[in-house]
Structure formats: C-alpha cells, structure tokens
Short mmCIF file of C-alpha atoms in Angstrom, two decimals:
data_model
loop_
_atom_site.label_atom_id
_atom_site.label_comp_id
_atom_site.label_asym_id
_atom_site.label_seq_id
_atom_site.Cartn_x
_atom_site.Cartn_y
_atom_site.Cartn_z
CA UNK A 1 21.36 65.25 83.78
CA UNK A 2 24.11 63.96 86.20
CA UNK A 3 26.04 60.81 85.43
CA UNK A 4 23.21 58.51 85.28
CA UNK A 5 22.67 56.12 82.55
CA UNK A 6 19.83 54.59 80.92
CA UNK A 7 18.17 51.44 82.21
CA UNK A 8 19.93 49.23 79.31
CA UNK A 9 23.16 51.44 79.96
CA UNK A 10 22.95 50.64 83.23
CA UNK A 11 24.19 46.50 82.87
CA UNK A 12 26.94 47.56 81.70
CA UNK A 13 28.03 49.88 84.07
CA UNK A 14 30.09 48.44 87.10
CA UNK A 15 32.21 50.18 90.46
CA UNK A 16 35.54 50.88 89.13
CA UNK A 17 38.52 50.15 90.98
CA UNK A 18 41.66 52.06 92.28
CA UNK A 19 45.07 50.62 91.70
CA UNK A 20 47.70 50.91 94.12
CA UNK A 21 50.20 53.08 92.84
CA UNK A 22 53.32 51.28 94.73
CA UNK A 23 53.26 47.71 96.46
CA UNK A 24 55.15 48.73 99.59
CA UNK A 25 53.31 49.63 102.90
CA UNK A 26 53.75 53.26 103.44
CA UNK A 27 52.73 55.42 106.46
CA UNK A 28 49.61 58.05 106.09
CA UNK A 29 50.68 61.56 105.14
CA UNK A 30 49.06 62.56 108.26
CA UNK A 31 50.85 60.30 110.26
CA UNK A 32 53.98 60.71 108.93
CA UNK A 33 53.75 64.55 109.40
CA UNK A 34 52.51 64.24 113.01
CA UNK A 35 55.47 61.79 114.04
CA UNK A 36 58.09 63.94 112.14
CA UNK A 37 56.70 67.10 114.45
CA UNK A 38 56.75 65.32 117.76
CA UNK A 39 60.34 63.89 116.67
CA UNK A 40 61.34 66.80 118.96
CA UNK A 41 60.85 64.25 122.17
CA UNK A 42 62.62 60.96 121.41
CA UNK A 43 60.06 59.50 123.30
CA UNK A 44 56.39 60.73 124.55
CA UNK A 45 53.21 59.03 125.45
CA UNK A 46 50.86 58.95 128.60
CA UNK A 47 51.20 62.50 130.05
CA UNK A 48 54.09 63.73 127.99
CA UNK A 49 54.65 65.06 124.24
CA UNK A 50 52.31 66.94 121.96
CA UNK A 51 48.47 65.89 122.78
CA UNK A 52 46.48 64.25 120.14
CA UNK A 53 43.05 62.81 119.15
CA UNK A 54 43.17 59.78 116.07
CA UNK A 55 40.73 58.69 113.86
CA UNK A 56 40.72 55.26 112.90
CA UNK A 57 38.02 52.72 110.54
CA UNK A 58 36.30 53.45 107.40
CA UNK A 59 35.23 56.40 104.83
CA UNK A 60 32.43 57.63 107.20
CA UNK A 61 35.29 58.80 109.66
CA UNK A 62 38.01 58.99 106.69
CA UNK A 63 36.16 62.17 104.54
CA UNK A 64 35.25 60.68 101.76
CA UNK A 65 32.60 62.74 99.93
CA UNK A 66 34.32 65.79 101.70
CA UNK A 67 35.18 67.06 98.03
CA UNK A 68 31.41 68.09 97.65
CA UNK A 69 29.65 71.32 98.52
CA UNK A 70 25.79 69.73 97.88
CA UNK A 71 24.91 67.99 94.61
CA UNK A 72 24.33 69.96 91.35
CA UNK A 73 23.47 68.84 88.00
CA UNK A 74 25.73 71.19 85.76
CA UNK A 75 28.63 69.14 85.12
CA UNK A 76 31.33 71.58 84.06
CA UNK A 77 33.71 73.97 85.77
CA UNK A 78 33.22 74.16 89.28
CA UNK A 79 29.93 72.61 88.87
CA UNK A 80 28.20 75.43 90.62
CA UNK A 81 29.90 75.73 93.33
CA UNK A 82 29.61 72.15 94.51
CA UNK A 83 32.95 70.95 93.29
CA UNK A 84 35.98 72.36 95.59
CA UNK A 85 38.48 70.21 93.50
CA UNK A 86 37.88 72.55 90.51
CA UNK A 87 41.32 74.19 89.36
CA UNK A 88 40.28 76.07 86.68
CA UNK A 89 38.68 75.48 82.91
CA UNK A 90 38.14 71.59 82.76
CA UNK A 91 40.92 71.07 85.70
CA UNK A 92 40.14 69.22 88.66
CA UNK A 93 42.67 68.38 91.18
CA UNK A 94 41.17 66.22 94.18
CA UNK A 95 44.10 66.27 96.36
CA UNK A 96 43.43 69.61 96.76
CA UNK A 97 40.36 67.91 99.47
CA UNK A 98 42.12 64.79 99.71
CA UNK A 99 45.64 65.11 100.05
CA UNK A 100 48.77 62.80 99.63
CA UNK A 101 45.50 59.79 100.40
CA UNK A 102 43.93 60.47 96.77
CA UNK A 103 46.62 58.59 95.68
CA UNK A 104 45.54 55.56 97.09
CA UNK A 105 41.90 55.98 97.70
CA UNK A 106 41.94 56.33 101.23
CA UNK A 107 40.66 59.73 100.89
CA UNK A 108 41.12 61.41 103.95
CA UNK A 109 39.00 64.55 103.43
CA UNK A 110 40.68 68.14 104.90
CA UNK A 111 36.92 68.39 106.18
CA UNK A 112 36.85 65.09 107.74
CA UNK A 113 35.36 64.52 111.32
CA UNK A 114 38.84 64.24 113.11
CA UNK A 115 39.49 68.00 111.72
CA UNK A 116 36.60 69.60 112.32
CA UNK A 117 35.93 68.62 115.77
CA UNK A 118 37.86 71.66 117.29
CA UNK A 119 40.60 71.86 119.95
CA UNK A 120 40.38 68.69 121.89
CA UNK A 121 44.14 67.80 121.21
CA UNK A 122 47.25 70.19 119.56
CA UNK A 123 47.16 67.60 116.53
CA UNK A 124 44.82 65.63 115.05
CA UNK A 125 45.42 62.19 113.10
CA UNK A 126 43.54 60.97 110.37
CA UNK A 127 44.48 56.79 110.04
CA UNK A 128 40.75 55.92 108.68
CA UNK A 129 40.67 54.66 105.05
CA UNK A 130 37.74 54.61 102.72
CA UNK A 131 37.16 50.85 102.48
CA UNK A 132 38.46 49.23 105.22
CA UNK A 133 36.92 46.92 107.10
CA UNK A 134 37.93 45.57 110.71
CA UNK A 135 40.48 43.10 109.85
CA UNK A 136 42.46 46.38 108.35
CA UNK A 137 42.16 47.59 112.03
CA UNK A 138 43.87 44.92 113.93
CA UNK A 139 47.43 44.37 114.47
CA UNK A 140 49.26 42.20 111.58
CA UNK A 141 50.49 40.43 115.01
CA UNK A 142 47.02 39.45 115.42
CA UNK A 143 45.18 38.97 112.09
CA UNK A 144 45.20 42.38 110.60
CA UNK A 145 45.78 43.38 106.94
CA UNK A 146 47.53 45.70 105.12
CA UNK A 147 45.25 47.97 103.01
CA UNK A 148 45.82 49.96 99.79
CA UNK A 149 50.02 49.69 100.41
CA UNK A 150 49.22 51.30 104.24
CA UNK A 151 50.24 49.23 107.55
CA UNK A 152 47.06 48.25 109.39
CA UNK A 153 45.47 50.66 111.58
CA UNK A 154 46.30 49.87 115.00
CA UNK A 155 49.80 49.07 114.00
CA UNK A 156 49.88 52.88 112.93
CA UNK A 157 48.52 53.90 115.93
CA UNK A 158 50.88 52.21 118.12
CA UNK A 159 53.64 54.28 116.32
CA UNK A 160 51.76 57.81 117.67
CA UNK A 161 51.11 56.30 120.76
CA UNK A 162 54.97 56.43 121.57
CA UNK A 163 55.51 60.03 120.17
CA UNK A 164 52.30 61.91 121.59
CA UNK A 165 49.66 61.57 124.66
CA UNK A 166 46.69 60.50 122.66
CA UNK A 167 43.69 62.12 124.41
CA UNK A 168 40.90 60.68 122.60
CA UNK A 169 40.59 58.01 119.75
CA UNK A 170 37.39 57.97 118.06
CA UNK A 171 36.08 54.54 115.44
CA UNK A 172 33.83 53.79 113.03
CA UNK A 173 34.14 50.36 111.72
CA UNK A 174 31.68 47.47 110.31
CA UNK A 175 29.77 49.01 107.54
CA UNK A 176 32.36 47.79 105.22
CA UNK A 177 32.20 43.92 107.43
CA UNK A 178 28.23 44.08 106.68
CA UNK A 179 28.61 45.10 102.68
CA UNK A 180 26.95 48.20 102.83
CA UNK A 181 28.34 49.40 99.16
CA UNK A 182 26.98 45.60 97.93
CA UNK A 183 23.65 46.57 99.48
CA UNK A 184 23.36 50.36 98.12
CA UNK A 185 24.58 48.45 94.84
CA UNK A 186 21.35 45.65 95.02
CA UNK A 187 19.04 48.10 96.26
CA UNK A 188 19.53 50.77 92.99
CA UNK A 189 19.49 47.78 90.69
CA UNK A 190 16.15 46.25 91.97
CA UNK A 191 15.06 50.05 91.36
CA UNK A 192 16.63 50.68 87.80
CA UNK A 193 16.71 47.08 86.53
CA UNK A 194 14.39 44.73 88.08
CA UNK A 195 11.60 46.67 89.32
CA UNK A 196 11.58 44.65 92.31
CA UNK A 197 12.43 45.54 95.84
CA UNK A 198 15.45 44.58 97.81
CA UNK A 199 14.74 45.08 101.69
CA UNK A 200 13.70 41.27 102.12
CA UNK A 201 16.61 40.08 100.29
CA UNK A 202 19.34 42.34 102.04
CA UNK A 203 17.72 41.88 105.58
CA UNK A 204 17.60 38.07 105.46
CA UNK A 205 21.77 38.60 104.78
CA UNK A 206 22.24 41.42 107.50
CA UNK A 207 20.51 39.04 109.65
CA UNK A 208 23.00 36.33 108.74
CA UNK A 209 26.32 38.34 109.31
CA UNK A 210 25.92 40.79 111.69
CA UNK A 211 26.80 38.82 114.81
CA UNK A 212 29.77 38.13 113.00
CA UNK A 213 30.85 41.58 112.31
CA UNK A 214 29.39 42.99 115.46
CA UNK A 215 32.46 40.00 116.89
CA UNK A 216 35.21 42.11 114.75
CA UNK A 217 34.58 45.42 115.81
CA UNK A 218 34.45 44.24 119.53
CA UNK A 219 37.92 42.50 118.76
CA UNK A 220 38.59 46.41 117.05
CA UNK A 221 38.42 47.47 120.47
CA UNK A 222 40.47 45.45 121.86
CA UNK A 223 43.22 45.85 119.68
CA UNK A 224 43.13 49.21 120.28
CA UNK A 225 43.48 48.62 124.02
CA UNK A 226 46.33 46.10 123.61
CA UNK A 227 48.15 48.98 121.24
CA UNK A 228 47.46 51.71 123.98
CA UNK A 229 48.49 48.94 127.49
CA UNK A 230 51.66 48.85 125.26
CA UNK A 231 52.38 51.98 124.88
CA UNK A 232 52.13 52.36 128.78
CA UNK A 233 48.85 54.02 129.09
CA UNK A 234 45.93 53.07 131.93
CA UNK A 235 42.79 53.17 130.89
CA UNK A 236 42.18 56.37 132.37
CA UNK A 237 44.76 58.07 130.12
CA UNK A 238 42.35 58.28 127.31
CA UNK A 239 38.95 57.96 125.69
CA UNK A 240 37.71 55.81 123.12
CA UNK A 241 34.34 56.56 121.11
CA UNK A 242 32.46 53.95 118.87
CA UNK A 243 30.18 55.77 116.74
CA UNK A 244 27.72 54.57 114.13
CA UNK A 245 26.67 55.48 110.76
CA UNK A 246 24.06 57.84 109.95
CA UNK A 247 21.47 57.07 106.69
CA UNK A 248 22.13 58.77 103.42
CA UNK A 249 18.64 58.33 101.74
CA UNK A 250 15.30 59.84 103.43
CA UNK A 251 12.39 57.85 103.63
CA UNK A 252 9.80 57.04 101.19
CA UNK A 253 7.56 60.04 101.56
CA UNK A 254 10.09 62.99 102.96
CA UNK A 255 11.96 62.21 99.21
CA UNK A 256 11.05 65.17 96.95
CA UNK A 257 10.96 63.25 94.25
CA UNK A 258 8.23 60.44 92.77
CA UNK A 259 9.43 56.72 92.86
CA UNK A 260 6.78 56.53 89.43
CA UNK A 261 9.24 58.00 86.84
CA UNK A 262 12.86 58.35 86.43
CA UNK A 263 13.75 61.09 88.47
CA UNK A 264 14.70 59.71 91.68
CA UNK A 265 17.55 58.70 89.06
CA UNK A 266 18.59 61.02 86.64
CA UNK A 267 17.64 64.16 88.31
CA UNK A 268 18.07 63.09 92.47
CA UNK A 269 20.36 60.48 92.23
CA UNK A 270 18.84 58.39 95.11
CA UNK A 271 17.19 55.29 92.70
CA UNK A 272 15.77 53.47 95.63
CA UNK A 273 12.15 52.75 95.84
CA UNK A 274 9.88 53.87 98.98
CA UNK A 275 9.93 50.73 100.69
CA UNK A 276 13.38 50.25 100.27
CA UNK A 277 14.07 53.43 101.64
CA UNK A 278 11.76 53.23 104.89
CA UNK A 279 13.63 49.74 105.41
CA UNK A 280 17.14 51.42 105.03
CA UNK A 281 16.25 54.26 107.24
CA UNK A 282 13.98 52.76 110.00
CA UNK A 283 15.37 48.98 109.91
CA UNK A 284 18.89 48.46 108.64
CA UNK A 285 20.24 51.96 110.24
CA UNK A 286 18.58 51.42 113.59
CA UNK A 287 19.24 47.60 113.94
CA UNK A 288 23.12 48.13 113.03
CA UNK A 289 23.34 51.50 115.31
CA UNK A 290 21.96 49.58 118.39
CA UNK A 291 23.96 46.32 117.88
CA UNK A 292 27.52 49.11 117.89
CA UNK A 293 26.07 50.49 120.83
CA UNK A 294 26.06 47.18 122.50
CA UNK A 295 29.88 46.53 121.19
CA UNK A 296 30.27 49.94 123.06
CA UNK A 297 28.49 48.91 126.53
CA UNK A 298 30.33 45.62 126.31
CA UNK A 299 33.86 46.99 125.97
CA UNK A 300 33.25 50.28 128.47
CA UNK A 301 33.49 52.94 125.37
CA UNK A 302 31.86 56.05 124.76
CA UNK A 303 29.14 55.89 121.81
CA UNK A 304 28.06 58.12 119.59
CA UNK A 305 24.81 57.54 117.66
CA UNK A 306 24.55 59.22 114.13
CA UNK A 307 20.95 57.36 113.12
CA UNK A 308 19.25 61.17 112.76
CA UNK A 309 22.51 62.81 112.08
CA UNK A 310 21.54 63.79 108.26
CA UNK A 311 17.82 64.17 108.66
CA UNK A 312 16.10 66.02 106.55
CA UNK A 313 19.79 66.48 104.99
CA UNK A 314 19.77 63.13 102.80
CA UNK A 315 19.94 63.04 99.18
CA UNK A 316 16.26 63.79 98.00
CA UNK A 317 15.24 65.07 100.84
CA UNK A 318 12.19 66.99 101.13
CA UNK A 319 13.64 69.83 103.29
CA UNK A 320 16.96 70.17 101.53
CA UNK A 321 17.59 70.73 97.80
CA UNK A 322 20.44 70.31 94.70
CA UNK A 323 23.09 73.70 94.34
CA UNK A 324 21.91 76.16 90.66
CA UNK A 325 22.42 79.18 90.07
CA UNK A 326 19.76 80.11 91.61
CA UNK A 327 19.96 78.05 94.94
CA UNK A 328 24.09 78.29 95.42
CA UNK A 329 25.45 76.18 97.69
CA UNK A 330 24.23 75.78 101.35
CA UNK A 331 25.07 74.22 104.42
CA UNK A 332 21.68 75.59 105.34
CA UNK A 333 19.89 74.18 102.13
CA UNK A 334 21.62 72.13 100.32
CA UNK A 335 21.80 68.44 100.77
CA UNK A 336 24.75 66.97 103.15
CA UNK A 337 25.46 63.60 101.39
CA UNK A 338 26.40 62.60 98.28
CA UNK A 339 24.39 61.41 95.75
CA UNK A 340 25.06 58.40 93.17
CA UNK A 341 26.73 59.24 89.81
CA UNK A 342 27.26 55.55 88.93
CA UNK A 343 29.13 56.67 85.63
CA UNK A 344 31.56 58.80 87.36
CA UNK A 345 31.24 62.44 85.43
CA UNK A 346 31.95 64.32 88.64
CA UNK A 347 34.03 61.55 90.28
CA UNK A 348 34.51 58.14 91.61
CA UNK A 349 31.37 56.18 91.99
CA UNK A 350 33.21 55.66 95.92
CA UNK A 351 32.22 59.21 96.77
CA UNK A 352 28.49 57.81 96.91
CA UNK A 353 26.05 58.36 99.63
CA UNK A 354 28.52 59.03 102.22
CA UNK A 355 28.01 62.39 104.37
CA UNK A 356 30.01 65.48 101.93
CA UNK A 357 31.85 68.50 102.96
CA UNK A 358 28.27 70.09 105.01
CA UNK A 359 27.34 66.77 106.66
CA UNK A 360 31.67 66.27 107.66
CA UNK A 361 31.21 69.91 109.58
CA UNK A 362 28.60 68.69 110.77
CA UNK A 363 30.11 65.22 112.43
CA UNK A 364 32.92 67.18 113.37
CA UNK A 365 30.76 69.42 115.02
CA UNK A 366 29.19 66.25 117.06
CA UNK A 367 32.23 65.22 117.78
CA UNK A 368 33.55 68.26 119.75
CA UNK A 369 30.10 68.38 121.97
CA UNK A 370 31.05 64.81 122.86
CA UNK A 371 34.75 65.93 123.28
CA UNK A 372 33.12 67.96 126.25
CA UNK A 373 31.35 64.93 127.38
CA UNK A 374 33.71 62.41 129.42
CA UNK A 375 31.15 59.81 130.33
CA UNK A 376 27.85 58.36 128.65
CA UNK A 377 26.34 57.50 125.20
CA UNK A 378 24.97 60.90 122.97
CA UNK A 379 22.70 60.88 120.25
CA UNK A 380 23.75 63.93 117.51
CA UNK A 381 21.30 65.64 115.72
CA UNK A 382 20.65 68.53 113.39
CA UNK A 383 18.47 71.93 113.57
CA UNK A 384 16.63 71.85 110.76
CA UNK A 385 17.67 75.27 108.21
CA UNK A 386 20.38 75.38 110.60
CA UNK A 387 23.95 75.03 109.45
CA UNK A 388 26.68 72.63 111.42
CA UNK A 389 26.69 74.87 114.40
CA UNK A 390 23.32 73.76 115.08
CA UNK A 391 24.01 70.20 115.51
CA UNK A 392 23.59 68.99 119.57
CA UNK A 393 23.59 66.21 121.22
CA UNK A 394 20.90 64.16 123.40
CA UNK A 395 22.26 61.88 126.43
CA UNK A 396 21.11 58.62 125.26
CA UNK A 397 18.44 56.42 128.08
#
C-alpha cells in the first residue's frame, strides 16, 4: 500500500501547507548564483554578457515531482529506486533534487525543463515556482505579488536581463489561475467519497473562468515584454515560448487498473473514475491547450503544445507500470508522473500528478528540439518504450 487512506480516513485528510521560513523577499538560489557569475560585466544585456535562457510560471516548468524515479509501493529506504532524495537508512534529504527552493516550496527540480533542454544558452535560470499563478508573474509596479518570501517573477527577470543576453524565455502559467489542484482535489473525492462524478461540475466552472485567466497570462506576456523593452532589447533579441500542460491521468480504458474496486486508489494512485478521466484528458486538457495557443497567436510567441506529451506515460497507464524489484526503475517503463499519496508517506501531497524526474527529461528534451526551431507552433510527443531521447516534435497546422 502507498499513502492512501481508507474511504472514512479519507474526510479527514486535507493538503498540508508550507510555511515560509523568513518574511523577507529573497532572490532564487538560481538567480542569485547566475547574477553573482555575470557580476564580472557591470553591465550586460542585448548582445553582450554571458547568454541565457529563463524559466518563468508554475510547478510544470519549476520541477516539481522531479524527486521521483516512477512510482513504487515499498515505502522504505530508497523506495526501490524511485526516491533520489534517499540519504541513507530512514534519511531523506529533498534538497538534494530541490535545492536552496525546498525551503520554500518552490521546488525547482535539478531535472527541471530549463536544465535539461541542452545548450541553447551558457546558463540557465530557473524563476518558476510551484504554485504560482499569473499575478506572481507581473511586475509589483503593475499588480504582481510576492510569492513564498520571493520578488515576483518578472521583477526577477528584469534583474538578469541587465547582467546577461537572455536568448530564450520559455512560460507556463494559468493552471494554477484555473484551480487545477481544486479540480484533481473534487475529482478524487467524487471517486473515494461520493461515488459521483465530477466532469459536469468542474467544466461548468472552467467554462466560467477561463476567459479570465486566459486575460492574465496574455497580460504575462506582456509584462515580460515591458521587462525585456526596458532592459533595451528589440524584439528580435530574443524568443519567448508559451507552452501548455500535458495530462497526468490516461483515459478510462488505457488505465490498467478497474474503476470497480479500490485499486485505482491504494495500489495506482490515480482515484478518478473513467468518465472523469476521458473528460480530463480529451476535454479539459485540449480546451485549456488551445485557448494558450491562442494567448500565443495573439501576442506573436512561440507555442509549445504538451496535450500528448505523457501518453501512454500517465499514472495507470496501460503501457507503463509502478518500479519493484522486479521491474526497477525505467524511463522506458515506468510511469513519468507522479501519482497521489494524499497522506504524504513518500512526500508532500504537492508532488502530485505533475510530470517526475522521466517525464522532466522528457520536457527538457522538447524543449531543445524547439530551441532549434525559431519560428512556428510544435506539438511534442513521445515514442512509445522509448526513453526521453525519443520525444519529437510535430509543426502544428
């Protein structure tokens, strides 16, 4: 058994919540490291200093999950394998994946997209945050807030945009706008507590807020382009990429295991019922990849579509399977999200159904095919049995 609870366990169980360790606004590990080595010129920017590519929005660009080797139900030691914040005996360490950002939640992973996307700039900077949502993008000048003790995002970035010649920024922002932990949250309840199904429920509020969000990450944009006019740069100087998020569950028949008993939850850890899942999948993930795409046409950005990323990847799925000892861990097997453990014996409930240290190769992977792509919108997808070098790209009509 993972960290799953019974049914009548289960109301009492609850997201817990990280604390901020200090109440002053401090500057990303990464960040700070990358300005202290371009300190060397007093002054860089367009054409000039140490090249760079930045990551800026949420945990699906931030890493989190990228502690995670696959999913496997033996919960001790290095939990076969799976676990690469295992220290030894009943020692785990997370900053080992995480860094100086376990601290405050932000968990940027040392697997995350940004750093696994290759040599399309000397550094790379990680200013994504598990959590955020697009008002922690903007400026404070213009409506943006501080999150977990860290300066907002494109404040941050205008700091690296006067000490290096950013090359490329890439951003994924509005899951958090749209409430896609509150939905994962509704949908697994309606599975373990009210056997009822949540797709009607959660689509009816999608429909109500996503023009709304799809306003803030257009306004994203633009911050970002006010940040890098500032800093002197044309538009030509650099690249922007919007990309989208890619689903975590399969659908309703490629999951491995029945929606009749309890396994889907205490053995999978996807609790979501079939038509749940084909509405997640083939609804919600479409509907909020194609409004981002129009954000991107709108605003002249690149976009990168991660619907099909994880297929036949996803936690249950069919063609994938958990790490034992006698499947070890895989990026050709095992599963490249993580699952739900919604009482925490392996780690924060946060972790949850966001792509792990397989599926963050693999977006870095996507990213550095688009990093050879100036112009146009890509689809990136996966070779099935294939491991993160398989993953390519399709020009999108």
């Amino acid at each position: 058994m993972i960290g799953f609870r019974t049914a009548r366990e289960k109301k009492r169980s609850g997201s817990r919540v990280r604390r901020l360790a200090g109440a002053g606004l401090v500057l990303p590990l990464a960040l700070t490291t990358a300005l202290t080595a371009g300190s060397g010129t007093a002054a860089a920017g367009p054409g000039q200093g140490p090249t760079a590519v930045v990551s800026l929005g949420d945990s699906y660009i931030s890493g989190e999950a990228g502690r995670w080797k696959g999913n496997s139900l033996t919960n001790t030691g290095n939990r076969t394998g799976t676990d690469r914040a295992w220290v030894s005996g009943s020692t785990y360490d997370p900053s080992k994946v995480y860094g100086a950002s376990e601290a405050n939640g932000c968990h940027r992973s040392d697997a995350a997209e940004i750093n696994g996307a290759g040599p399309l700039a000397s550094v790379a900077i990680n200013l994504a945050c598990s959590g955020a949502t697009s008002d922690n993008v903007f400026r404070a000048s213009n409506g943006g807030a501080a999150y977990k003790g860290e300066a907002p995002q494109a404040d941050q970035l205008a700091a690296v945009a006067r000490t290096h010649d950013i090359k490329l920024i890439t951003l994924s922002i509005g899951g958090n706008d749209l409430g896609f932990a509150d939905i994962i949250k509704d949908c697994a309840l309606d599975f373990v507590l009210w056997n009822s199904y949540c797709y009607d429920d959660q689509q009816e509020k999608v429909d109500q807020r996503i023009d709304g969000v799809m306003q803030k990450v257009g306004k994203s944009v633009d911050e970002i382009r006010a940040v890098m006019s500032g800093a002197g740069y044309a538009s030509g100087d650099y690249r922007i990429v919007l990309q989208s998020y890619p689903s975590p569950i399969p659908r309703g028949a490629e999951n491995r295991y029945t929606q009749s008993d309890w396994s889907r939850l205490n053995t999978g850890g996807c609790p979501f019922w079939n038509r749940d899942s084909d509405w997640a999948r083939d609804t919600l993930v479409p509907q909020l990849a194609d409004r981002l795409r129009g954000v991107a046409t709108a605003k002249g950005v690149q976009f990168l579509d991660l619907r099909d990323m994880l297929q036949g990847r996803e936690v249950c799925a069919r063609a994938s399977k958990l790490v034992s000892s006698t499947a070890p861990a895989s990026a050709r097997t095992s599963e490249w999200a993580r699952w739900i453990d919604s009482s925490e014996t392996q780690g924060p409930v946060q972790e949850s159904m966001h792509p792990n240290y397989y599926g963050q190769l693999a977006l870095g992977r996507c990213l550095s095919l688009l990093g050879a792509r100036p112009s146009g919108d890509f689809s990136c997808r996966n070779t099935a049995g294939a491991d993160h070098t398989g993953m390519y790209l399709t020009a999108m009509p």
